[in-house]
Structure formats: structure tokens, C-alpha cells
């Protein structure tokens, strides 16, 4: 086995270098604030996602309406998340509000509930990308990847100040060269596949719906 490996590596080292293709210089887009948010929304909506403008104080009420319209009864949140604290305060005393379920167990002990009882999951996005219409998640032990993967509905909260023009802008702003995250998830819509007769189908291998709440300082209805 080691001899075969040595022969392969020797051939690779002896091979002449490949020519570097002559690529045109990349001219990244630059958006003004209004155009940036408009692009962010347009690209998301083109991929069957919903984008709503909200404000930091009242977004739980807006979310409640969106969830009621979908019949959501159980909402998954990160263990100890400030999002859950705000939701619990806003929905306190309301017996008809969706149940808030913390992701506070290892997946082996939580699997049945995740698959069969949870209707939606809410996560906090570290940033957004206007060019592609994407939110960027940095999963953690308290807010793991499964929260945005298993529930039929994924709700992503993103602060408008963290929406950047391009992925390159985002990487520079967050200093990825100095603190590259161990796990980055870029979400640009509900789950989709083109495996079936090369026709794009949504909601096949993950969430059937994506709802993005953009927290703005002065929100307008959206």
C-alpha cells in the first residue's frame, strides 16, 4: 500500500504544472443600502423563500402571525438562546402560542422529537449576502446544524447591518483569514434538488419553507 502511494505521489510531483487559465478580472458588485436590501430580497424570493422586514422590539409578534398561518405548534430554538428569551417574554401567558422547544439534548436522545414533533426551527444568521440572496450560519453546540436542516420550516433572523454585498466582502469584514469558522452554512432558499428529470424541485431533502426576518432599525411592512 505504501509503495503504491509512493508511486502515485512521485508521478504527481514529476508532472508538469498545469497552465493557469487567463480569467477576466472580477468586478464585484457594490450596492447602496436600499439596493442591497432589494437585491437580497429579490434573490431570495426567486428561490421561493420569504423575506420580511421587522424591528428588534416587535419581531416576535410578526413571527407569531407567520407561524399561526402555517399551523405551527412547536418551534425549536437554541439552548439558552436570547432569541428564545425574547419569544418567551412576548408570548408569555398566551396558551395558543407555539410551544418553545430547546435543543438541549444530544441528537440520539432527541431524534424522535426532531423528526416527528418539531414544526419549525429558528436560528440566528451571522450575516447575509445580497449578491446571491443568502444567509450565513455558524452552527454551534447550542445551535447545531440540524436546527436548520430537519424542521419543515426554517426561520432565519439576520440584522440588516450584517448584510454584505458579496461573500468576499463578508469574509473580509468578519476576518475569516484570522478566525475561519469550523462549520459555515450558506442558505439561499428552502431545500431543492434537480435530480428528478433535471427539474428543480423544492422541499425534497430538507426544509420545505425558508422565512428570513431582516431586523431593521426602522422596519417597514414586508
CSV table of C-alpha atoms in Angstrom, one decimal, residues 54-66 75 82-84 86-87 90-91 122 124 155 157 213-215:
chain,number,residue,atom,x,y,z
A,54,UNK,CA,-39.2,43.6,11.1
A,55,UNK,CA,-37.8,45.6,14.0
A,56,UNK,CA,-35.9,44.4,17.1
A,57,UNK,CA,-38.7,45.0,19.5
A,58,UNK,CA,-41.7,43.5,17.8
A,59,UNK,CA,-40.4,40.7,15.5
A,60,UNK,CA,-41.9,38.0,17.8
A,61,UNK,CA,-45.4,39.3,17.1
A,62,UNK,CA,-44.7,39.2,13.4
A,63,UNK,CA,-43.3,35.7,13.6
A,64,UNK,CA,-46.3,34.6,15.6
A,65,UNK,CA,-48.6,35.6,12.8
A,66,UNK,CA,-46.5,33.8,10.2
A,75,UNK,CA,-40.8,25.8,17.5
A,82,UNK,CA,-31.5,35.2,23.5
A,83,UNK,CA,-34.0,34.6,20.7
A,84,UNK,CA,-35.9,32.1,22.9
A,86,UNK,CA,-37.4,37.3,23.7
A,87,UNK,CA,-40.0,34.9,22.3
A,90,UNK,CA,-43.5,38.2,24.0
A,91,UNK,CA,-45.7,35.1,24.1
A,122,UNK,CA,-35.3,29.3,14.3
A,124,UNK,CA,-29.6,33.5,14.2
A,155,UNK,CA,-36.8,30.8,10.2
A,157,UNK,CA,-33.0,36.1,11.8
A,213,UNK,CA,-36.7,38.1,9.1
A,214,UNK,CA,-34.5,41.1,8.5
A,215,UNK,CA,-34.2,43.1,11.7
